[in-house]
Amino acid sequence: HLMPTAVKLHRRRRAANMAAHMRRLTHRSYSQVQTDFSSNRVRRTFTDFFHELYQHIIVPSSPVRPRGDPSLLFVNAGMNQFKPIFLGAADPRSEMATYRRVVNSQKCVRAGGKHNDLEDVGRDVYHHTFFEMLGNWSFGDYFKEEACIMAWRLLTEEYRIPPERLYVSYFAGDATSGLPADEETRHIWLSMGVPSDHLLPFGMKDNFWEMGEIGPCGPCTEIHYDHIGGRNAASLVNADSPDVVEIWNLVFMQYNREADHSLRSLPQFSVDTGMGLERLVTVLQGQRSNYDTDLFTPLLSAIQQSSNCPEYRGRTGEADVGKVDMAYRVVADHVRTLSVCIADGVYPGMSGAELVLRRILRRAVRFSTEVLQAPEGVLASLVPTVAHILIYFIYFQIMDIINENEAQFLSSLKQGRRVIDRTLQRLEKNDTLFPVPVAWSLHRNLGFPLDLIGLMLEEQGLSVDQRALDVLAIENEKLRCQVQTSGDTLVHLDLHSLAQLQSGEVPHTDDSPKYHYSLTQDGKYVFQPCHATVQALYCGQTLVSEVAGGQRCGVVLDRTCFYAEQGGQSHDQGYFIRDGLPDVLYPVEDVQLAGGYVVHQVTAAEVLRKGDQVQLYLDEPQRLACMVKHTATHVLNFALRQLLGSSVEQRGSHVAADRLRFDFSGSLSIPQLQEIERSIHNIITENNAVYIEEVPLARAKDIPGLRTVDEVYPDPVRVVSVAVPVADLYDSQTDRWTSVELCCGTHLLTTGEIGDLVIISERQMVKGISRIVAVTGDDAREAREAGQVLTQEVESLSARLAMVTSLSLADANRLAKEVGILTDAVDCTPIPQWKRRELQTRLKGLQRTTNTSIRKLETKEVSQAHNPILIPLLSLAPGTLVMLLSHQQPSGKVLCACQVALSASDWALTVCVRLGGNAGGSATVAKGTGSVANLTEALRCAEEYAQDKTQNRC
């Protein structure tokens, strides 16, 4: 577009002033650069610079667990929390929708998924699994020139880095993609005085940034730093040289990568920059290694004091004898990651991000105990040092979690080390490959991360066939998942269609009718009818004016009473009819919210056109069931806090028509489960009113005892309070502690409508995090009744066992089978969880009783059967070695009896172990049991043993 002359002149003058300033800075020698920048000062200088000089809003770092983004294990870049803005999907009522200029320091973890630095950590001096990303953003405000000027001014003036040490790269274009070179950025840098030999073009790999396979993307310009100086280091830029490193990436969001891999211009251009704090601090503190800065040196010192190793020397590769310095780096990096993740609610576990964190912990434990020879507990003892450096978390619970997980792994580590040592002894002298089955067994059965196995073998000069391991991992994953995925996909508005709706001034959907319902005097909920107009139709990633019958499409209405899935509550179901076509139903299969528009997924029964008038009908029983479960979830949350204290934290929840799920920090005993249900029952019986009111977000945050989760809340926000009117919550004289939460969900108007609540499951998902599953109403009543029935059956079986004075082997086996069937029923039937645990304990006792009876009866039978044979044989041939094996029915076991002059117990043990069992006895008489596997093989083993012992005696 044409630029006004005055603006052009202003920019030329500003660029000329910047160039003159750069010439002055160029004469400054590196020795004059101050190195008094602490890491805290570097971070603060960055945010203050953009906030005070360029009016950027300082936004706090989001937790490392991504907000509602299943495509990511961890937040791995500063822009993650702003993805709704880039995608045009930010809630127009939220503060995020108002952002234009933003700055922050974001906690990031790169250990899994597309960006995974885990296996590189420790090998060099600059890779990390946890790091902080400094960044500034413009959302449709300033663009390339302003971003470059701000960045250069910060680096050369505020941080006082000599300009001659800096090199700038820009996008050279890509013919395949039809993208021209970014000459605009090149001219901006030249006009600012960057020498042409410090300004370098690169292609898609280095200077074109993409959010993912699809989504916003654009050319970027990077600033690199030469640690050496006094030379022209242009040839080392983007050459993986440790001497010339990238410190800042300025991304210009201009395009969107479409599903067909084509590029379309974005409706709004933005700036997204990222600069690693660790790498910047290394430069400003005059170091060559990130581990030599104040972000790590206190940690390395603490590690040295806790271990039996010499102090850290910063060596890498072959110079690092025994990989001691690598171990220092691994432990220092990993304990930072563990501390930050656990503080943000990600605990070591068995899937997803939790599994990655478990790998990190086990890797750290192994290097700490085996390489650094540190005693157990050292890893957790480093957490206070991390907290002192990073400031932003409390560490006591973190230490407990790390200690518990370390103790679990150390047992596996010792066992795994023995397996590796035994395997190495069996290998031929020239073997360099470790057996793949053994490596997989270490991973699958003992929980060894595959990369850790590789490191342990590398220390022995061995390797493992990685391709064969990958095949096993893929096959195992297929077996584990076996999830049938449907070819149907949900209809989601893309950012171009959202921009079209906004530019076409299509108003956001008024979804307030979803809250329009009332409770009649006879206890029935009445949902008000809703009439709407079709505002837009979305089909095949395109906005269309009409859809034909049979087509699946997204329908945007001017208003709706359907609840879009959000806040952990499932979406509504139902249908709508078109005016003039009352007998044709358009079923609503899914409801989603995007950028203020509610999208109803519909398979059109007949033609549907933009502008059509429709009448909406909810599936009222389904909606009411969700309302019951959502209010019950709030009451459950409150009851947990009453019992466990205010420190208990919600870690997730989901509300559906059939049940509710609630994740929290902690766990519950049988008495606590009973107390929780009693507390909830009291609240239901009291039939308290549920008060709901919209209030300004800032005002809501002043409510004492308010419970919130890590979400971006709209403004104003809905406050849901049980028993106490919202206005009274601000009164400091109010002494009634109650359930009060910020929530966009639909709720009951009184607690009595819950009817009943039963916790049918409570189990630990990962260390420190438990999941409750509960049912309400008739389902809760049925669960209680089922629990009573199973209790009676267990009591009946227990009484029958107690009354039996003498059992036959057949009777004992029949009773054991009954115990097993009843155990399965208790495990699988929806009953109160506290009752399930009681019954499981009793059934385990009954199982032990029946098993003991069976063993005694079988032993008695074999003695009665074997003795008449053993005695005559021994009397005829006193020096004979005799062993008898008998196959028992119906248990399927093999009973063994032997009598010899020497080592009968050893003989029996050798044979029974071969049969998968055990044996015992004296030197002359022994007995044992095993399972039917290969009796012929067992007999051969017995004969070989006897012959060997006999020959040795002779």
Tab-separated table of N, CA and C in Angstrom, residues 566-681:
chain	number	residue	atom	x	y	z
A	566	GLN	N	-17.259	-26.855	27.161
A	566	GLN	CA	-16.244	-26.016	27.788
A	566	GLN	C	-16.334	-26.189	29.288
A	567	GLY	N	-15.273	-25.770	29.992
A	567	GLY	CA	-15.279	-25.852	31.452
A	567	GLY	C	-15.432	-27.253	31.992
A	568	GLY	N	-15.076	-28.270	31.169
A	568	GLY	CA	-15.178	-29.651	31.632
A	568	GLY	C	-16.560	-30.250	31.506
A	569	GLN	N	-17.541	-29.507	30.956
A	569	GLN	CA	-18.898	-30.030	30.812
A	569	GLN	C	-19.157	-30.422	29.364
A	570	SER	N	-19.774	-31.590	29.168
A	570	SER	CA	-20.086	-32.067	27.825
A	570	SER	C	-21.085	-31.148	27.137
A	571	HIS	N	-21.040	-31.152	25.813
A	571	HIS	CA	-21.963	-30.313	25.046
A	571	HIS	C	-23.383	-30.886	25.083
A	572	ASP	N	-24.340	-30.003	24.836
A	572	ASP	CA	-25.736	-30.429	24.755
A	572	ASP	C	-25.992	-31.229	23.492
A	573	GLN	N	-27.069	-31.979	23.528
A	573	GLN	CA	-27.580	-32.665	22.352
A	573	GLN	C	-29.004	-32.203	22.112
A	574	GLY	N	-29.542	-32.566	20.952
A	574	GLY	CA	-30.900	-32.159	20.634
A	574	GLY	C	-31.091	-32.027	19.136
A	575	TYR	N	-31.994	-31.126	18.738
A	575	TYR	CA	-32.238	-30.936	17.310
A	575	TYR	C	-32.871	-29.569	17.105
A	576	PHE	N	-32.942	-29.145	15.854
A	576	PHE	CA	-33.777	-27.991	15.543
A	576	PHE	C	-34.590	-28.264	14.289
A	577	ILE	N	-35.673	-27.508	14.163
A	577	ILE	CA	-36.527	-27.623	12.980
A	577	ILE	C	-36.555	-26.278	12.274
A	578	ARG	N	-36.779	-26.332	10.972
A	578	ARG	CA	-36.814	-25.120	10.165
A	578	ARG	C	-38.236	-24.626	10.059
A	579	ASP	N	-38.408	-23.330	10.189
A	579	ASP	CA	-39.748	-22.764	10.040
A	579	ASP	C	-40.321	-23.166	8.692
A	580	GLY	N	-41.566	-23.595	8.697
A	580	GLY	CA	-42.211	-24.028	7.462
A	580	GLY	C	-41.967	-25.483	7.137
A	581	LEU	N	-41.103	-26.174	7.918
A	581	LEU	CA	-40.799	-27.583	7.684
A	581	LEU	C	-40.809	-28.309	9.032
A	582	PRO	N	-41.974	-28.345	9.699
A	582	PRO	CA	-42.029	-28.812	11.094
A	582	PRO	C	-41.763	-30.294	11.286
A	583	ASP	N	-41.872	-31.092	10.227
A	583	ASP	CA	-41.729	-32.538	10.391
A	583	ASP	C	-40.311	-33.036	10.120
A	584	VAL	N	-39.396	-32.127	9.769
A	584	VAL	CA	-38.023	-32.523	9.457
A	584	VAL	C	-37.089	-32.066	10.578
A	585	LEU	N	-36.389	-33.030	11.168
A	585	LEU	CA	-35.511	-32.721	12.295
A	585	LEU	C	-34.054	-32.626	11.821
A	586	TYR	N	-33.371	-31.610	12.310
A	586	TYR	CA	-31.940	-31.449	12.055
A	586	TYR	C	-31.207	-31.778	13.360
A	587	PRO	N	-30.710	-33.023	13.517
A	587	PRO	CA	-30.078	-33.398	14.795
A	587	PRO	C	-28.765	-32.649	15.026
A	588	VAL	N	-28.589	-32.157	16.232
A	588	VAL	CA	-27.353	-31.467	16.629
A	588	VAL	C	-26.449	-32.501	17.297
A	589	GLU	N	-25.329	-32.806	16.636
A	589	GLU	CA	-24.443	-33.882	17.090
A	589	GLU	C	-23.324	-33.391	17.992
A	590	ASP	N	-22.940	-32.134	17.833
A	590	ASP	CA	-21.836	-31.597	18.623
A	590	ASP	C	-21.988	-30.081	18.655
A	591	VAL	N	-21.476	-29.464	19.703
A	591	VAL	CA	-21.548	-28.009	19.832
A	591	VAL	C	-20.208	-27.517	20.344
A	592	GLN	N	-19.556	-26.643	19.580
A	592	GLN	CA	-18.235	-26.127	19.938
A	592	GLN	C	-18.250	-24.603	19.902
A	593	LEU	N	-17.336	-24.001	20.658
A	593	LEU	CA	-17.207	-22.548	20.726
A	593	LEU	C	-15.892	-22.133	20.088
A	594	ALA	N	-15.935	-21.144	19.187
A	594	ALA	CA	-14.719	-20.667	18.523
A	594	ALA	C	-14.818	-19.160	18.326
A	595	GLY	N	-13.946	-18.431	19.018
A	595	GLY	CA	-13.857	-16.990	18.820
A	595	GLY	C	-15.153	-16.245	19.027
A	596	GLY	N	-15.989	-16.720	19.946
A	596	GLY	CA	-17.258	-16.045	20.221
A	596	GLY	C	-18.425	-16.570	19.411
A	597	TYR	N	-18.159	-17.514	18.489
A	597	TYR	CA	-19.219	-18.113	17.681
A	597	TYR	C	-19.470	-19.542	18.146
A	598	VAL	N	-20.761	-19.875	18.347
A	598	VAL	CA	-21.131	-21.240	18.698
A	598	VAL	C	-21.440	-21.992	17.404
A	599	VAL	N	-20.700	-23.096	17.197
A	599	VAL	CA	-20.839	-23.881	15.974
A	599	VAL	C	-21.578	-25.177	16.309
A	600	HIS	N	-22.748	-25.360	15.698
A	600	HIS	CA	-23.546	-26.578	15.880
A	600	HIS	C	-23.224	-27.534	14.739
A	601	GLN	N	-22.745	-28.733	15.072
A	601	GLN	CA	-22.479	-29.705	14.016
A	601	GLN	C	-23.769	-30.448	13.699
A	602	VAL	N	-24.160	-30.378	12.446
A	602	VAL	CA	-25.457	-30.909	12.027
A	602	VAL	C	-25.275	-31.684	10.728
A	603	THR	N	-25.984	-32.786	10.592
A	603	THR	CA	-26.132	-33.424	9.289
A	603	THR	C	-27.492	-33.011	8.760
A	604	ALA	N	-27.496	-32.180	7.722
A	604	ALA	CA	-28.732	-31.572	7.232
A	604	ALA	C	-29.679	-32.635	6.699
A	605	ALA	N	-30.900	-32.637	7.243
A	605	ALA	CA	-31.905	-33.573	6.750
A	605	ALA	C	-32.482	-33.101	5.416
A	606	GLU	N	-32.591	-31.803	5.272
A	606	GLU	CA	-33.050	-31.183	4.028
A	606	GLU	C	-32.148	-29.979	3.767
A	607	VAL	N	-32.417	-29.270	2.677
A	607	VAL	CA	-31.635	-28.082	2.363
A	607	VAL	C	-31.716	-27.087	3.514
A	608	LEU	N	-30.584	-26.473	3.842
A	608	LEU	CA	-30.529	-25.441	4.878
A	608	LEU	C	-29.785	-24.251	4.308
A	609	ARG	N	-30.365	-23.053	4.491
A	609	ARG	CA	-29.792	-21.863	3.880
A	609	ARG	C	-29.497	-20.803	4.928
A	610	LYS	N	-28.526	-19.986	4.596
A	610	LYS	CA	-28.243	-18.820	5.422
A	610	LYS	C	-29.488	-17.943	5.457
A	611	GLY	N	-29.881	-17.494	6.646
A	611	GLY	CA	-31.078	-16.681	6.798
A	611	GLY	C	-32.298	-17.472	7.224
A	612	ASP	N	-32.237	-18.826	7.162
A	612	ASP	CA	-33.381	-19.632	7.593
A	612	ASP	C	-33.672	-19.405	9.076
A	613	GLN	N	-34.961	-19.465	9.414
A	613	GLN	CA	-35.399	-19.367	10.801
A	613	GLN	C	-35.564	-20.774	11.357
A	614	VAL	N	-35.016	-21.010	12.567
A	614	VAL	CA	-35.088	-22.346	13.163
A	614	VAL	C	-35.539	-22.263	14.617
A	615	GLN	N	-36.168	-23.355	15.061
A	615	GLN	CA	-36.580	-23.497	16.452
A	615	GLN	C	-35.707	-24.576	17.082
A	616	LEU	N	-35.084	-24.287	18.238
A	616	LEU	CA	-34.121	-25.193	18.871
A	616	LEU	C	-34.785	-25.992	19.985
A	617	TYR	N	-34.464	-27.282	20.041
A	617	TYR	CA	-35.017	-28.165	21.066
A	617	TYR	C	-33.882	-28.949	21.722
A	618	LEU	N	-33.736	-28.750	23.016
A	618	LEU	CA	-32.707	-29.471	23.786
A	618	LEU	C	-33.140	-30.898	24.081
A	619	ASP	N	-32.169	-31.791	24.196
A	619	ASP	CA	-32.405	-33.092	24.830
A	619	ASP	C	-32.404	-32.800	26.333
A	620	GLU	N	-33.594	-32.537	26.868
A	620	GLU	CA	-33.688	-32.027	28.245
A	620	GLU	C	-33.191	-33.006	29.303
A	621	PRO	N	-33.506	-34.306	29.201
A	621	PRO	CA	-32.948	-35.225	30.209
A	621	PRO	C	-31.415	-35.233	30.214
A	622	GLN	N	-30.809	-35.168	29.019
A	622	GLN	CA	-29.344	-35.156	28.958
A	622	GLN	C	-28.786	-33.888	29.585
A	623	ARG	N	-29.407	-32.737	29.276
A	623	ARG	CA	-28.949	-31.466	29.872
A	623	ARG	C	-29.108	-31.498	31.383
A	624	LEU	N	-30.266	-31.955	31.850
A	624	LEU	CA	-30.509	-31.981	33.290
A	624	LEU	C	-29.523	-32.897	34.001
A	625	ALA	N	-29.203	-34.021	33.359
A	625	ALA	CA	-28.219	-34.938	33.958
A	625	ALA	C	-26.857	-34.260	34.084
A	626	CYS	N	-26.465	-33.467	33.085
A	626	CYS	CA	-25.199	-32.730	33.166
A	626	CYS	C	-25.257	-31.678	34.263
A	627	MET	N	-26.396	-31.007	34.407
A	627	MET	CA	-26.542	-30.001	35.465
A	627	MET	C	-26.373	-30.644	36.841
A	628	VAL	N	-26.990	-31.829	37.007
A	628	VAL	CA	-26.865	-32.548	38.284
A	628	VAL	C	-25.392	-32.858	38.567
A	629	LYS	N	-24.700	-33.393	37.568
A	629	LYS	CA	-23.303	-33.795	37.781
A	629	LYS	C	-22.404	-32.581	38.004
A	630	HIS	N	-22.728	-31.435	37.352
A	630	HIS	CA	-21.849	-30.280	37.513
A	630	HIS	C	-21.994	-29.677	38.915
A	631	THR	N	-23.211	-29.541	39.385
A	631	THR	CA	-23.393	-29.033	40.750
A	631	THR	C	-22.810	-30.019	41.759
A	632	ALA	N	-22.984	-31.310	41.510
A	632	ALA	CA	-22.410	-32.326	42.401
A	632	ALA	C	-20.893	-32.228	42.432
A	633	THR	N	-20.275	-31.884	41.292
A	633	THR	CA	-18.814	-31.731	41.242
A	633	THR	C	-18.367	-30.593	42.152
A	634	HIS	N	-19.096	-29.472	42.140
A	634	HIS	CA	-18.745	-28.359	43.024
A	634	HIS	C	-18.872	-28.778	44.490
A	635	VAL	N	-19.929	-29.500	44.803
A	635	VAL	CA	-20.142	-29.939	46.189
A	635	VAL	C	-19.040	-30.917	46.596
A	636	LEU	N	-18.662	-31.817	45.700
A	636	LEU	CA	-17.564	-32.759	45.970
A	636	LEU	C	-16.261	-32.014	46.225
A	637	ASN	N	-15.960	-31.024	45.407
A	637	ASN	CA	-14.748	-30.212	45.580
A	637	ASN	C	-14.737	-29.567	46.958
A	638	PHE	N	-15.868	-29.039	47.353
A	638	PHE	CA	-15.978	-28.395	48.663
A	638	PHE	C	-15.795	-29.405	49.798
A	639	ALA	N	-16.419	-30.587	49.662
A	639	ALA	CA	-16.303	-31.611	50.703
A	639	ALA	C	-14.859	-32.085	50.850
A	640	LEU	N	-14.143	-32.195	49.740
A	640	LEU	CA	-12.733	-32.577	49.799
A	640	LEU	C	-11.913	-31.550	50.556
A	641	ARG	N	-12.181	-30.269	50.297
A	641	ARG	CA	-11.420	-29.221	50.992
A	641	ARG	C	-11.764	-29.182	52.470
A	642	GLN	N	-13.019	-29.447	52.803
A	642	GLN	CA	-13.392	-29.503	54.218
A	642	GLN	C	-12.637	-30.608	54.944
A	643	LEU	N	-12.467	-31.744	54.277
A	643	LEU	CA	-11.840	-32.897	54.913
A	643	LEU	C	-10.317	-32.822	54.890
A	644	LEU	N	-9.740	-32.453	53.731
A	644	LEU	CA	-8.282	-32.517	53.549
A	644	LEU	C	-7.590	-31.176	53.749
A	645	GLY	N	-8.348	-30.092	53.837
A	645	GLY	CA	-7.738	-28.783	54.025
A	645	GLY	C	-7.652	-28.007	52.718
A	646	SER	N	-7.360	-26.733	52.829
A	646	SER	CA	-7.367	-25.843	51.665
A	646	SER	C	-6.215	-26.113	50.703
A	647	SER	N	-5.239	-26.923	51.130
A	647	SER	CA	-4.101	-27.191	50.248
A	647	SER	C	-4.452	-28.159	49.123
A	648	VAL	N	-5.570	-28.903	49.247
A	648	VAL	CA	-5.941	-29.835	48.196
A	648	VAL	C	-6.284	-29.049	46.932
A	649	GLU	N	-5.791	-29.521	45.796
A	649	GLU	CA	-5.973	-28.794	44.541
A	649	GLU	C	-6.713	-29.623	43.513
A	650	GLN	N	-7.617	-28.961	42.788
A	650	GLN	CA	-8.275	-29.613	41.669
A	650	GLN	C	-7.293	-29.742	40.517
A	651	ARG	N	-7.203	-30.941	39.933
A	651	ARG	CA	-6.272	-31.189	38.836
A	651	ARG	C	-6.994	-31.517	37.535
A	652	GLY	N	-8.291	-31.374	37.512
A	652	GLY	CA	-9.045	-31.643	36.298
A	652	GLY	C	-10.405	-32.203	36.650
A	653	SER	N	-11.365	-32.058	35.738
A	653	SER	CA	-12.694	-32.615	35.961
A	653	SER	C	-13.408	-32.752	34.622
A	654	HIS	N	-14.395	-33.608	34.603
A	654	HIS	CA	-15.245	-33.739	33.421
A	654	HIS	C	-16.637	-34.137	33.864
A	655	VAL	N	-17.616	-33.462	33.281
A	655	VAL	CA	-19.007	-33.677	33.633
A	655	VAL	C	-19.735	-34.225	32.416
A	656	ALA	N	-20.334	-35.399	32.548
A	656	ALA	CA	-21.144	-35.976	31.481
A	656	ALA	C	-22.489	-36.374	32.057
A	657	ALA	N	-23.379	-36.849	31.208
A	657	ALA	CA	-24.715	-37.179	31.668
A	657	ALA	C	-24.729	-38.381	32.601
A	658	ASP	N	-23.811	-39.339	32.398
A	658	ASP	CA	-23.867	-40.581	33.165
A	658	ASP	C	-23.015	-40.576	34.422
A	659	ARG	N	-21.972	-39.734	34.469
A	659	ARG	CA	-21.096	-39.731	35.640
A	659	ARG	C	-20.228	-38.485	35.646
A	660	LEU	N	-19.582	-38.239	36.779
A	660	LEU	CA	-18.630	-37.139	36.870
A	660	LEU	C	-17.266	-37.695	37.218
A	661	ARG	N	-16.248	-36.980	36.770
A	661	ARG	CA	-14.861	-37.347	37.063
A	661	ARG	C	-14.175	-36.144	37.679
A	662	PHE	N	-13.398	-36.390	38.736
A	662	PHE	CA	-12.732	-35.282	39.427
A	662	PHE	C	-11.335	-35.728	39.836
A	663	ASP	N	-10.304	-35.012	39.377
A	663	ASP	CA	-8.913	-35.294	39.722
A	663	ASP	C	-8.435	-34.276	40.766
A	664	PHE	N	-7.712	-34.760	41.768
A	664	PHE	CA	-7.267	-33.870	42.840
A	664	PHE	C	-5.934	-34.339	43.391
A	665	SER	N	-5.264	-33.440	44.099
A	665	SER	CA	-3.984	-33.777	44.721
A	665	SER	C	-4.250	-34.468	46.053
A	666	GLY	N	-3.732	-35.682	46.193
A	666	GLY	CA	-3.931	-36.420	47.433
A	666	GLY	C	-4.544	-37.777	47.165
A	667	SER	N	-5.031	-38.422	48.214
A	667	SER	CA	-5.710	-39.713	48.105
A	667	SER	C	-6.608	-39.868	49.330
A	668	LEU	N	-7.491	-40.878	49.306
A	668	LEU	CA	-8.489	-41.035	50.361
A	668	LEU	C	-8.467	-42.454	50.921
A	669	SER	N	-8.588	-42.549	52.239
A	669	SER	CA	-8.715	-43.839	52.912
A	669	SER	C	-10.196	-44.231	52.945
A	670	ILE	N	-10.489	-45.437	53.435
A	670	ILE	CA	-11.889	-45.878	53.542
A	670	ILE	C	-12.696	-44.936	54.440
A	671	PRO	N	-12.217	-44.590	55.654
A	671	PRO	CA	-12.991	-43.656	56.483
A	671	PRO	C	-13.187	-42.290	55.807
A	672	GLN	N	-12.189	-41.820	55.076
A	672	GLN	CA	-12.316	-40.526	54.405
A	672	GLN	C	-13.333	-40.584	53.272
A	673	LEU	N	-13.366	-41.694	52.535
A	673	LEU	CA	-14.387	-41.851	51.501
A	673	LEU	C	-15.789	-41.817	52.110
A	674	GLN	N	-15.938	-42.490	53.254
A	674	GLN	CA	-17.242	-42.481	53.927
A	674	GLN	C	-17.605	-41.077	54.405
A	675	GLU	N	-16.618	-40.350	54.922
A	675	GLU	CA	-16.868	-38.996	55.426
A	675	GLU	C	-17.238	-38.054	54.295
A	676	ILE	N	-16.577	-38.190	53.145
A	676	ILE	CA	-16.903	-37.352	51.983
A	676	ILE	C	-18.354	-37.563	51.574
A	677	GLU	N	-18.778	-38.819	51.475
A	677	GLU	CA	-20.157	-39.091	51.069
A	677	GLU	C	-21.157	-38.582	52.104
A	678	ARG	N	-20.837	-38.702	53.397
A	678	ARG	CA	-21.735	-38.175	54.442
A	678	ARG	C	-21.884	-36.663	54.314
A	679	SER	N	-20.756	-35.984	54.096
A	679	SER	CA	-20.776	-34.524	53.971
A	679	SER	C	-21.634	-34.089	52.785
A	680	ILE	N	-21.461	-34.772	51.646
A	680	ILE	CA	-22.254	-34.433	50.458
A	680	ILE	C	-23.729	-34.734	50.697
A	681	HIS	N	-24.003	-35.860	51.349
A	681	HIS	CA	-25.392	-36.214	51.644
A	681	HIS	C	-26.069	-35.135	52.494
